[in-house]
Amino acid sequence: MTLLRRQFLHLAAGAAALAVVPRFAWAQSYPSRPVRIIVGFAPGGTTDISARLIGQWLSERLGRQFITENKTGAAGNIAAEYVANATPDGHTLLVCGLVAAINATLFANLNFNFMRDFAPVASILRVPNVILVNPSFPTKTVPELIARAKANPGKINMATAGIGSTPHIFGELFKKMTGVNLLPVHYRGGGPALTDLLAGQVQVMFDPAGEAMGYIKAGRLHALAVTSAARLAALPDIPTVGEFVPGYEADGWSGIAAPKNTPVEIINTLNKEINAGLADPKMKTHLADLGSTPFAESPGDFSKLIADETKKWAEVIQFANIKAE
């Protein structure tokens, strides 16, 4: 038995050593072919456009094509599961975001665990939301909204882009911290929700700043506050929610993740090049046009952000008893 065990351990050690060789080769020759950046949402949104901007930058810097590919459905879970099962050689990457932190609690039976099955590579941007109301709605400030909601519990409709979407979750955090009862009205995406807000069919909506900017500047919607910790340069006169509700902060964010066991050398290469891109003035301008703010972090800091955000939004989801459809 001892001899057999020794033979097994010897063979296992040899196999492990062999496994190191291709991993080292991957890192040395990376990228050796076109790289796919998988996006879990439809083309044209902030997540998709930022992925294409980063992909173009990486193509120029690393000498291989970085191709954005959209795999939509299940709130981004189809794309995440696909990448979780990909070969960990850096040639299949995922654009991940706040939705990954939300889905970890919202969906009970995922076939992957984001914290376990992915290696965070680099953060890209933050996307604050704006609390919007129709101009005909007789509320022009956050304190007025809180007062009206407390006087009319359950009678003010809050449009969302769907159950568990960031507009929904940001609104639930607001409800939790202020004690108000806004009634969620769920739509299949932010577009239909905005349409009804513009028509006055619903009264309030939390919406990404980039999507709302044009309507705000045209006077078609009124912005009560931004959800970020600091005011936005593009909307300097709009206060933050935190100026009235101390401690409130809610940003969308996105970054790049790779399958677990991706060689650290590849992760560090991507992190370095992406952070260089985020410092480029042209890239900053493009991201600002999306209503977002670039932010560069190390893989370790990005991993901590994902863990902290997963915990934060789990508490909100559980408090509001939100269930996925």
Short mmCIF file of C-alpha atoms in Angstrom, two decimals, residues 130-140 145 148-149 152 154-160 181-185 187 193-206 220-224:
data_model
loop_
_atom_site.label_atom_id
_atom_site.label_comp_id
_atom_site.label_asym_id
_atom_site.label_seq_id
_atom_site.Cartn_x
_atom_site.Cartn_y
_atom_site.Cartn_z
CA VAL A 130 -29.84 60.31 -10.51
CA ILE A 131 -33.16 60.52 -8.69
CA LEU A 132 -35.55 61.78 -11.36
CA VAL A 133 -39.10 63.09 -11.22
CA ASN A 134 -41.45 64.37 -13.87
CA PRO A 135 -41.49 68.21 -13.81
CA SER A 136 -45.24 68.14 -13.08
CA PHE A 137 -44.66 66.20 -9.85
CA PRO A 138 -44.90 68.69 -6.94
CA THR A 139 -41.60 67.65 -5.35
CA LYS A 140 -38.34 69.42 -6.17
CA LEU A 145 -39.83 63.68 -1.59
CA ARG A 148 -44.50 63.52 0.63
CA ALA A 149 -43.75 59.78 0.66
CA ASN A 152 -48.65 59.15 1.29
CA GLY A 154 -47.35 53.34 -0.97
CA LYS A 155 -48.95 55.97 -3.21
CA ILE A 156 -45.87 57.26 -5.02
CA ASN A 157 -44.75 54.99 -7.85
CA MET A 158 -41.04 54.29 -8.34
CA ALA A 159 -40.18 53.04 -11.84
CA THR A 160 -37.41 50.45 -12.14
CA ASN A 181 -42.66 53.47 1.23
CA LEU A 182 -42.29 54.06 -2.50
CA LEU A 183 -44.16 51.54 -4.64
CA PRO A 184 -41.85 49.81 -7.17
CA VAL A 185 -43.23 49.50 -10.69
CA TYR A 187 -40.44 47.44 -16.40
CA ALA A 193 -39.53 53.01 -17.51
CA LEU A 194 -38.16 56.36 -18.69
CA THR A 195 -40.95 56.60 -21.28
CA ASP A 196 -43.61 56.33 -18.60
CA LEU A 197 -41.74 58.74 -16.31
CA LEU A 198 -41.65 61.29 -19.14
CA ALA A 199 -45.38 60.75 -19.66
CA GLY A 200 -46.11 61.20 -15.95
CA GLN A 201 -47.42 57.64 -15.54
CA VAL A 202 -44.93 57.10 -12.69
CA GLN A 203 -43.49 59.72 -10.38
CA VAL A 204 -39.93 58.76 -9.42
CA MET A 205 -37.02 56.84 -10.90
CA PHE A 206 -33.38 56.16 -10.06
CA ARG A 220 -37.95 67.20 -19.61
CA LEU A 221 -37.07 65.59 -16.28
CA HIS A 222 -36.08 67.13 -12.96
CA ALA A 223 -33.11 65.76 -11.02
CA LEU A 224 -33.45 65.76 -7.24
#
